mmCIF file of N, CA and C in Angstrom:
data_model
loop_
_atom_site.group_PDB
_atom_site.id
_atom_site.type_symbol
_atom_site.label_atom_id
_atom_site.label_comp_id
_atom_site.label_asym_id
_atom_site.label_seq_id
_atom_site.Cartn_x
_atom_site.Cartn_y
_atom_site.Cartn_z
ATOM 1 N N MET H 302 61.765 -25.967 151.963
ATOM 2 C CA MET H 302 61.406 -27.417 152.214
ATOM 3 C C MET H 302 61.513 -27.780 153.688
ATOM 4 N N ILE H 303 60.602 -28.416 154.254
ATOM 5 C CA ILE H 303 60.690 -28.813 155.580
ATOM 6 C C ILE H 303 61.052 -30.406 155.644
ATOM 7 N N GLN H 304 62.053 -30.734 156.491
ATOM 8 C CA GLN H 304 62.439 -32.098 156.671
ATOM 9 C C GLN H 304 62.030 -32.360 158.248
ATOM 10 N N ILE H 305 61.445 -33.504 158.493
ATOM 11 C CA ILE H 305 61.275 -34.013 159.815
ATOM 12 C C ILE H 305 62.591 -34.610 160.392
ATOM 13 N N VAL H 306 62.912 -34.180 161.544
ATOM 14 C CA VAL H 306 64.046 -34.789 162.267
ATOM 15 C C VAL H 306 63.535 -36.068 162.949
ATOM 16 N N GLU H 307 64.081 -37.185 162.582
ATOM 17 C CA GLU H 307 63.669 -38.518 163.104
ATOM 18 C C GLU H 307 64.604 -38.749 164.409
ATOM 19 N N GLY H 308 63.983 -39.800 165.213
ATOM 20 C CA GLY H 308 64.779 -40.195 166.296
ATOM 21 C C GLY H 308 64.638 -39.340 167.606
ATOM 22 N N LEU H 309 63.780 -38.402 167.531
ATOM 23 C CA LEU H 309 63.644 -37.548 168.792
ATOM 24 C C LEU H 309 62.457 -38.181 169.617
ATOM 25 N N PRO H 310 62.547 -37.822 170.912
ATOM 26 C CA PRO H 310 61.443 -38.338 171.867
ATOM 27 C C PRO H 310 60.042 -37.877 171.363
ATOM 28 N N ASP H 311 59.142 -38.541 171.760
ATOM 29 C CA ASP H 311 57.691 -38.399 171.403
ATOM 30 C C ASP H 311 57.208 -36.983 171.667
ATOM 31 N N ASN H 312 57.613 -36.279 172.650
ATOM 32 C CA ASN H 312 57.283 -34.998 172.960
ATOM 33 C C ASN H 312 58.009 -33.866 172.331
ATOM 34 N N VAL H 313 58.910 -34.229 171.342
ATOM 35 C CA VAL H 313 59.754 -33.201 170.606
ATOM 36 C C VAL H 313 59.360 -33.248 169.151
ATOM 37 N N VAL H 314 58.901 -32.054 168.710
ATOM 38 C CA VAL H 314 58.623 -31.862 167.214
ATOM 39 C C VAL H 314 59.999 -31.385 166.745
ATOM 40 N N GLY H 315 60.558 -32.019 165.822
ATOM 41 C CA GLY H 315 61.862 -31.549 165.160
ATOM 42 C C GLY H 315 61.726 -31.444 163.698
ATOM 43 N N ILE H 316 62.166 -30.197 163.213
ATOM 44 C CA ILE H 316 62.116 -29.867 161.779
ATOM 45 C C ILE H 316 63.297 -29.121 161.376
ATOM 46 N N VAL H 317 63.700 -29.281 160.061
ATOM 47 C CA VAL H 317 64.778 -28.579 159.506
ATOM 48 C C VAL H 317 64.201 -27.891 158.278
ATOM 49 N N ALA H 318 64.318 -26.505 158.283
ATOM 50 C CA ALA H 318 64.006 -25.761 157.057
ATOM 51 C C ALA H 318 65.142 -25.550 156.204
ATOM 52 N N LYS H 319 64.923 -25.997 154.928
ATOM 53 C CA LYS H 319 66.023 -25.712 153.892
ATOM 54 C C LYS H 319 65.384 -25.030 152.658
ATOM 55 N N GLY H 320 66.095 -23.992 152.246
ATOM 56 C CA GLY H 320 65.416 -23.284 151.202
ATOM 57 C C GLY H 320 64.161 -22.583 151.546
ATOM 58 N N ARG H 321 63.377 -22.256 150.582
ATOM 59 C CA ARG H 321 62.168 -21.625 150.818
ATOM 60 C C ARG H 321 61.040 -22.464 151.230
ATOM 61 N N VAL H 322 60.402 -22.269 152.305
ATOM 62 C CA VAL H 322 59.341 -23.037 152.887
ATOM 63 C C VAL H 322 58.007 -22.288 152.598
ATOM 64 N N THR H 323 57.015 -23.194 152.105
ATOM 65 C CA THR H 323 55.628 -22.630 151.753
ATOM 66 C C THR H 323 54.741 -22.882 152.899
ATOM 67 N N ASN H 324 53.603 -22.101 152.743
ATOM 68 C CA ASN H 324 52.529 -22.276 153.739
ATOM 69 C C ASN H 324 51.911 -23.731 153.574
ATOM 70 N N GLU H 325 51.915 -24.259 152.456
ATOM 71 C CA GLU H 325 51.324 -25.515 152.179
ATOM 72 C C GLU H 325 52.219 -26.577 152.884
ATOM 73 N N GLU H 326 53.441 -26.386 152.810
ATOM 74 C CA GLU H 326 54.302 -27.426 153.639
ATOM 75 C C GLU H 326 54.032 -27.353 155.081
ATOM 76 N N CYS H 327 53.811 -26.076 155.636
ATOM 77 C CA CYS H 327 53.548 -25.880 156.994
ATOM 78 C C CYS H 327 52.279 -26.517 157.388
ATOM 79 N N ASP H 328 51.261 -26.340 156.535
ATOM 80 C CA ASP H 328 49.997 -27.027 156.805
ATOM 81 C C ASP H 328 49.934 -28.425 156.715
ATOM 82 N N LYS H 329 50.751 -29.040 155.830
ATOM 83 C CA LYS H 329 50.845 -30.428 155.655
ATOM 84 C C LYS H 329 51.814 -31.239 156.488
ATOM 85 N N ILE H 330 52.884 -30.564 156.919
ATOM 86 C CA ILE H 330 53.938 -31.153 157.680
ATOM 87 C C ILE H 330 53.920 -30.701 159.226
ATOM 88 N N LEU H 331 54.116 -29.357 159.344
ATOM 89 C CA LEU H 331 54.456 -28.834 160.736
ATOM 90 C C LEU H 331 53.164 -28.955 161.547
ATOM 91 N N LYS H 332 52.097 -28.360 161.098
ATOM 92 C CA LYS H 332 50.896 -28.404 161.924
ATOM 93 C C LYS H 332 50.397 -29.758 162.381
ATOM 94 N N PRO H 333 50.377 -30.745 161.546
ATOM 95 C CA PRO H 333 50.058 -32.073 161.979
ATOM 96 C C PRO H 333 50.950 -32.677 163.036
ATOM 97 N N LEU H 334 52.247 -32.469 162.744
ATOM 98 C CA LEU H 334 53.219 -32.911 163.854
ATOM 99 C C LEU H 334 52.935 -32.300 165.195
ATOM 100 N N MET H 335 52.676 -31.022 165.114
ATOM 101 C CA MET H 335 52.384 -30.414 166.537
ATOM 102 C C MET H 335 51.042 -30.909 167.116
ATOM 103 N N GLU H 336 50.061 -31.011 166.295
ATOM 104 C CA GLU H 336 48.763 -31.410 166.790
ATOM 105 C C GLU H 336 48.873 -32.880 167.246
ATOM 106 N N ASP H 337 49.558 -33.788 166.548
ATOM 107 C CA ASP H 337 49.636 -35.168 166.939
ATOM 108 C C ASP H 337 50.365 -35.323 168.300
ATOM 109 N N SER H 338 51.473 -34.492 168.364
ATOM 110 C CA SER H 338 52.253 -34.531 169.656
ATOM 111 C C SER H 338 51.400 -33.937 170.813
ATOM 112 N N LEU H 339 50.554 -32.924 170.554
ATOM 113 C CA LEU H 339 49.778 -32.350 171.622
ATOM 114 C C LEU H 339 48.616 -33.337 172.108
ATOM 115 N N LYS H 340 48.308 -34.265 171.259
ATOM 116 C CA LYS H 340 47.224 -35.177 171.623
ATOM 117 C C LYS H 340 47.798 -36.181 172.774
ATOM 118 N N ARG H 341 49.085 -36.354 172.770
ATOM 119 C CA ARG H 341 49.767 -37.279 173.682
ATOM 120 C C ARG H 341 50.420 -36.529 174.831
ATOM 121 N N HIS H 342 50.610 -35.271 174.748
ATOM 122 C CA HIS H 342 51.438 -34.474 175.799
ATOM 123 C C HIS H 342 50.790 -33.148 176.053
ATOM 124 N N ASP H 343 50.816 -32.752 177.260
ATOM 125 C CA ASP H 343 50.313 -31.355 177.656
ATOM 126 C C ASP H 343 51.196 -30.297 176.994
ATOM 127 N N LYS H 344 52.500 -30.546 177.015
ATOM 128 C CA LYS H 344 53.475 -29.587 176.572
ATOM 129 C C LYS H 344 54.268 -30.203 175.543
ATOM 130 N N VAL H 345 54.677 -29.484 174.549
ATOM 131 C CA VAL H 345 55.549 -29.978 173.456
ATOM 132 C C VAL H 345 56.862 -29.154 173.310
ATOM 133 N N ARG H 346 57.889 -29.764 172.969
ATOM 134 C CA ARG H 346 59.117 -29.173 172.661
ATOM 135 C C ARG H 346 59.407 -29.063 171.254
ATOM 136 N N LEU H 347 60.022 -27.986 170.752
ATOM 137 C CA LEU H 347 60.305 -27.813 169.398
ATOM 138 C C LEU H 347 61.813 -27.658 169.117
ATOM 139 N N TYR H 348 62.236 -28.399 168.135
ATOM 140 C CA TYR H 348 63.638 -28.347 167.674
ATOM 141 C C TYR H 348 63.515 -27.801 166.296
ATOM 142 N N TYR H 349 63.936 -26.653 165.954
ATOM 143 C CA TYR H 349 63.855 -25.901 164.732
ATOM 144 C C TYR H 349 65.151 -25.463 164.135
ATOM 145 N N GLU H 350 65.581 -26.169 163.152
ATOM 146 C CA GLU H 350 66.752 -25.884 162.466
ATOM 147 C C GLU H 350 66.575 -25.156 161.221
ATOM 148 N N ILE H 351 67.161 -23.986 161.072
ATOM 149 C CA ILE H 351 67.019 -23.185 159.883
ATOM 150 C C ILE H 351 68.333 -23.161 159.113
ATOM 151 N N GLY H 352 68.227 -23.731 157.918
ATOM 152 C CA GLY H 352 69.297 -23.866 157.058
ATOM 153 C C GLY H 352 69.385 -22.853 155.903
ATOM 154 N N CYS H 353 68.748 -21.656 156.045
ATOM 155 C CA CYS H 353 68.704 -20.868 154.912
ATOM 156 C C CYS H 353 68.520 -19.419 155.567
ATOM 157 N N ARG H 354 68.824 -18.343 154.716
ATOM 158 C CA ARG H 354 68.810 -16.939 155.220
ATOM 159 C C ARG H 354 67.340 -16.440 155.276
ATOM 160 N N PHE H 355 66.472 -16.902 154.474
ATOM 161 C CA PHE H 355 65.150 -16.437 154.478
ATOM 162 C C PHE H 355 64.099 -17.686 154.436
ATOM 163 N N PRO H 356 63.840 -18.158 155.619
ATOM 164 C CA PRO H 356 63.046 -19.393 155.693
ATOM 165 C C PRO H 356 61.552 -19.242 155.112
ATOM 166 N N GLY H 357 61.171 -18.050 154.952
ATOM 167 C CA GLY H 357 59.806 -17.809 154.279
ATOM 168 C C GLY H 357 58.632 -18.252 155.190
ATOM 169 N N ALA H 358 57.706 -18.908 154.662
ATOM 170 C CA ALA H 358 56.515 -19.257 155.441
ATOM 171 C C ALA H 358 56.708 -19.885 156.738
ATOM 172 N N ALA H 359 57.783 -20.687 156.911
ATOM 173 C CA ALA H 359 58.028 -21.376 158.126
ATOM 174 C C ALA H 359 58.228 -20.429 159.287
ATOM 175 N N TRP H 360 58.905 -19.271 159.166
ATOM 176 C CA TRP H 360 59.069 -18.319 160.202
ATOM 177 C C TRP H 360 57.750 -17.821 160.689
ATOM 178 N N GLU H 361 57.007 -17.341 159.685
ATOM 179 C CA GLU H 361 55.595 -16.865 160.013
ATOM 180 C C GLU H 361 54.712 -17.911 160.717
ATOM 181 N N GLU H 362 54.769 -19.056 160.197
ATOM 182 C CA GLU H 362 54.034 -20.158 160.730
ATOM 183 C C GLU H 362 54.409 -20.533 162.146
ATOM 184 N N LEU H 363 55.752 -20.527 162.383
ATOM 185 C CA LEU H 363 56.251 -20.793 163.739
ATOM 186 C C LEU H 363 55.725 -19.745 164.695
ATOM 187 N N ARG H 364 55.801 -18.500 164.231
ATOM 188 C CA ARG H 364 55.314 -17.362 165.117
ATOM 189 C C ARG H 364 53.894 -17.584 165.432
ATOM 190 N N LEU H 365 53.034 -17.982 164.468
ATOM 191 C CA LEU H 365 51.699 -18.107 164.684
ATOM 192 C C LEU H 365 51.447 -19.243 165.539
ATOM 193 N N GLY H 366 52.271 -20.322 165.478
ATOM 194 C CA GLY H 366 52.162 -21.505 166.290
ATOM 195 C C GLY H 366 52.373 -21.288 167.690
ATOM 196 N N MET H 367 53.300 -20.374 167.975
ATOM 197 C CA MET H 367 53.650 -19.911 169.340
ATOM 198 C C MET H 367 52.656 -19.102 169.977
ATOM 199 N N ASP H 368 51.875 -18.283 169.001
ATOM 200 C CA ASP H 368 50.811 -17.448 169.566
ATOM 201 C C ASP H 368 49.614 -18.256 169.976
ATOM 202 N N THR H 369 49.262 -19.334 169.179
ATOM 203 C CA THR H 369 48.052 -19.992 169.396
ATOM 204 C C THR H 369 48.260 -21.283 170.209
ATOM 205 N N ILE H 370 49.509 -21.783 170.358
ATOM 206 C CA ILE H 370 49.794 -22.889 171.038
ATOM 207 C C ILE H 370 50.699 -22.637 172.291
ATOM 208 N N PRO H 371 50.159 -22.350 173.445
ATOM 209 C CA PRO H 371 51.046 -21.836 174.544
ATOM 210 C C PRO H 371 51.788 -23.145 175.240
ATOM 211 N N GLN H 372 51.498 -24.304 174.713
ATOM 212 C CA GLN H 372 51.981 -25.466 175.310
ATOM 213 C C GLN H 372 53.465 -25.740 175.032
ATOM 214 N N TRP H 373 54.168 -24.811 174.404
ATOM 215 C CA TRP H 373 55.595 -25.080 174.150
ATOM 216 C C TRP H 373 56.371 -25.101 175.505
ATOM 217 N N GLU H 374 57.007 -26.172 175.756
ATOM 218 C CA GLU H 374 57.758 -26.373 177.000
ATOM 219 C C GLU H 374 59.170 -25.770 176.815
ATOM 220 N N ARG H 375 59.785 -26.085 175.655
ATOM 221 C CA ARG H 375 61.147 -25.561 175.312
ATOM 222 C C ARG H 375 61.154 -25.476 173.773
ATOM 223 N N VAL H 376 62.031 -24.515 173.342
ATOM 224 C CA VAL H 376 62.196 -24.313 171.935
ATOM 225 C C VAL H 376 63.744 -24.116 171.692
ATOM 226 N N ALA H 377 64.213 -24.965 170.770
ATOM 227 C CA ALA H 377 65.712 -24.834 170.449
ATOM 228 C C ALA H 377 65.720 -24.470 168.930
ATOM 229 N N VAL H 378 66.318 -23.310 168.637
ATOM 230 C CA VAL H 378 66.389 -22.758 167.324
ATOM 231 C C VAL H 378 67.985 -22.983 166.944
ATOM 232 N N VAL H 379 68.194 -23.618 165.863
ATOM 233 C CA VAL H 379 69.522 -23.881 165.299
ATOM 234 C C VAL H 379 69.668 -23.009 164.083
ATOM 235 N N THR H 380 70.553 -22.132 164.046
ATOM 236 C CA THR H 380 70.772 -21.312 162.765
ATOM 237 C C THR H 380 72.139 -20.590 162.886
ATOM 238 N N ASP H 381 72.726 -20.352 161.744
ATOM 239 C CA ASP H 381 73.838 -19.473 161.643
ATOM 240 C C ASP H 381 73.452 -18.129 161.029
ATOM 241 N N VAL H 382 72.225 -17.841 160.811
ATOM 242 C CA VAL H 382 71.817 -16.683 160.233
ATOM 243 C C VAL H 382 71.764 -15.587 161.270
ATOM 244 N N GLY H 383 72.535 -14.539 161.136
ATOM 245 C CA GLY H 383 72.604 -13.587 162.321
ATOM 246 C C GLY H 383 71.329 -12.846 162.595
ATOM 247 N N TRP H 384 70.592 -12.463 161.578
ATOM 248 C CA TRP H 384 69.303 -11.756 161.925
ATOM 249 C C TRP H 384 68.252 -12.625 162.585
ATOM 250 N N VAL H 385 68.278 -13.915 162.164
ATOM 251 C CA VAL H 385 67.339 -14.823 162.930
ATOM 252 C C VAL H 385 67.793 -15.087 164.388
ATOM 253 N N ARG H 386 69.100 -15.256 164.537
ATOM 254 C CA ARG H 386 69.540 -15.381 165.957
ATOM 255 C C ARG H 386 69.182 -14.177 166.797
ATOM 256 N N HIS H 387 69.393 -12.937 166.330
ATOM 257 C CA HIS H 387 69.172 -11.742 167.087
ATOM 258 C C HIS H 387 67.640 -11.605 167.332
ATOM 259 N N THR H 388 66.874 -11.912 166.273
ATOM 260 C CA THR H 388 65.402 -11.743 166.453
ATOM 261 C C THR H 388 64.897 -12.771 167.493
ATOM 262 N N VAL H 389 65.233 -13.977 167.478
ATOM 263 C CA VAL H 389 64.850 -14.918 168.516
ATOM 264 C C VAL H 389 65.252 -14.512 169.820
ATOM 265 N N ASN H 390 66.574 -14.246 170.038
ATOM 266 C CA ASN H 390 67.009 -13.770 171.358
ATOM 267 C C ASN H 390 66.282 -12.503 171.837
ATOM 268 N N ALA H 391 65.918 -11.518 170.968
ATOM 269 C CA ALA H 391 65.373 -10.367 171.324
ATOM 270 C C ALA H 391 63.870 -10.601 171.721
ATOM 271 N N LEU H 392 63.215 -11.542 171.123
ATOM 272 C CA LEU H 392 61.784 -11.764 171.390
ATOM 273 C C LEU H 392 61.424 -12.954 172.287
ATOM 274 N N ARG H 393 62.491 -13.776 172.715
ATOM 275 C CA ARG H 393 62.277 -14.876 173.528
ATOM 276 C C ARG H 393 61.584 -14.562 174.826
ATOM 277 N N PHE H 394 61.640 -13.406 175.453
ATOM 278 C CA PHE H 394 61.033 -13.084 176.612
ATOM 279 C C PHE H 394 59.470 -13.010 176.459
ATOM 280 N N LEU H 395 59.003 -12.910 175.211
ATOM 281 C CA LEU H 395 57.538 -12.893 174.901
ATOM 282 C C LEU H 395 56.917 -14.343 174.934
ATOM 283 N N ILE H 396 57.868 -15.236 174.901
ATOM 284 C CA ILE H 396 57.331 -16.697 174.879
ATOM 285 C C ILE H 396 57.422 -17.326 176.337
ATOM 286 N N ALA H 397 56.350 -17.808 176.701
ATOM 287 C CA ALA H 397 56.252 -18.438 178.123
ATOM 288 C C ALA H 397 56.866 -19.775 178.204
ATOM 289 N N SER H 398 58.094 -19.887 177.681
ATOM 290 C CA SER H 398 58.841 -21.201 177.705
ATOM 291 C C SER H 398 60.318 -20.888 177.559
ATOM 292 N N GLU H 399 61.119 -21.924 177.709
ATOM 293 C CA GLU H 399 62.571 -21.839 177.609
ATOM 294 C C GLU H 399 62.851 -21.797 176.063
ATOM 295 N N VAL H 400 63.643 -20.799 175.703
ATOM 296 C CA VAL H 400 64.107 -20.713 174.294
ATOM 297 C C VAL H 400 65.648 -20.531 174.312
ATOM 298 N N ARG H 401 66.173 -21.446 173.556
ATOM 299 C CA ARG H 401 67.742 -21.216 173.300
ATOM 300 C C ARG H 401 68.067 -21.248 171.845
ATOM 301 N N VAL H 402 69.065 -20.502 171.532
ATOM 302 C CA VAL H 402 69.513 -20.422 170.113
ATOM 303 C C VAL H 402 70.956 -21.091 170.023
ATOM 304 N N PHE H 403 71.147 -21.898 169.057
ATOM 305 C CA PHE H 403 72.346 -22.566 168.836
ATOM 306 C C PHE H 403 72.878 -22.403 167.407
ATOM 307 N N THR H 404 74.178 -22.338 167.274
ATOM 308 C CA THR H 404 74.802 -22.403 165.884
ATOM 309 C C THR H 404 74.731 -23.815 165.229
ATOM 310 N N SER H 405 74.996 -23.970 164.047
ATOM 311 C CA SER H 405 74.924 -25.253 163.377
ATOM 312 C C SER H 405 76.098 -26.200 164.015
ATOM 313 N N PHE H 406 77.180 -25.607 164.408
ATOM 314 C CA PHE H 406 78.147 -26.393 165.093
ATOM 315 C C PHE H 406 77.697 -26.922 166.502
ATOM 316 N N GLN H 407 76.688 -26.211 166.962
ATOM 317 C CA GLN H 407 76.195 -26.526 168.324
ATOM 318 C C GLN H 407 74.859 -27.457 168.218
ATOM 319 N N ALA H 408 74.551 -27.941 167.005
ATOM 320 C CA ALA H 408 73.322 -28.619 166.718
ATOM 321 C C ALA H 408 73.098 -29.921 167.624
ATOM 322 N N LEU H 409 74.195 -30.633 167.848
ATOM 323 C CA LEU H 409 74.125 -31.804 168.717
ATOM 324 C C LEU H 409 73.723 -31.349 170.149
ATOM 325 N N GLU H 410 74.382 -30.178 170.646
ATOM 326 C CA GLU H 410 74.154 -29.663 171.916
ATOM 327 C C GLU H 410 72.628 -29.214 172.024
ATOM 328 N N GLY H 411 72.169 -28.620 170.882
ATOM 329 C CA GLY H 411 70.749 -28.127 170.851
ATOM 330 C C GLY H 411 69.765 -29.407 171.041
ATOM 331 N N ARG H 412 70.134 -30.444 170.291
ATOM 332 C CA ARG H 412 69.275 -31.747 170.403
ATOM 333 C C ARG H 412 69.374 -32.305 171.721
ATOM 334 N N ALA H 413 70.540 -32.287 172.358
ATOM 335 C CA ALA H 413 70.727 -32.813 173.696
ATOM 336 C C ALA H 413 69.900 -32.026 174.655
ATOM 337 N N TRP H 414 69.915 -30.665 174.568
ATOM 338 C CA TRP H 414 69.168 -29.847 175.437
ATOM 339 C C TRP H 414 67.623 -30.012 175.320
ATOM 340 N N ILE H 415 67.177 -30.047 174.040
ATOM 341 C CA ILE H 415 65.693 -30.137 173.879
ATOM 342 C C ILE H 415 65.193 -31.486 174.277
ATOM 343 N N THR H 416 66.032 -32.552 174.359
ATOM 344 C CA THR H 416 65.540 -33.793 174.804
ATOM 345 C C THR H 416 65.739 -34.164 176.215
ATOM 346 N N SER H 417 66.630 -33.329 176.887
ATOM 347 C CA SER H 417 66.951 -33.571 178.249
ATOM 348 C C SER H 417 65.736 -33.307 179.255
ATOM 349 N N HIS H 418 65.777 -33.922 180.451
ATOM 350 C CA HIS H 418 64.702 -33.731 181.444
ATOM 351 C C HIS H 418 64.859 -32.424 182.153
#
């Protein structure tokens, strides 16, 4: 399930993935959020909190989003899942933007970083 993080600046797309996320949820929630934000901004920031060990479709959808939308300015990934943290850290050099990984205890720090100038 995807939940939208409310209260973030207009240029930040914030989502929380809990449990298994489907392609349908990505198409109905994540893609429209990104597209709407890109109508107003040249670059968009992503706050992506993963609250499960196997996020399912959301991980694949996020990867595809980064391939097709190079306008990511910053990406904050919040997770306590070791393999996700290691994968993001290992692959972040492939993304032409700033990427940081935070633990769930650092979630407020991640939100502060993603919204800072």
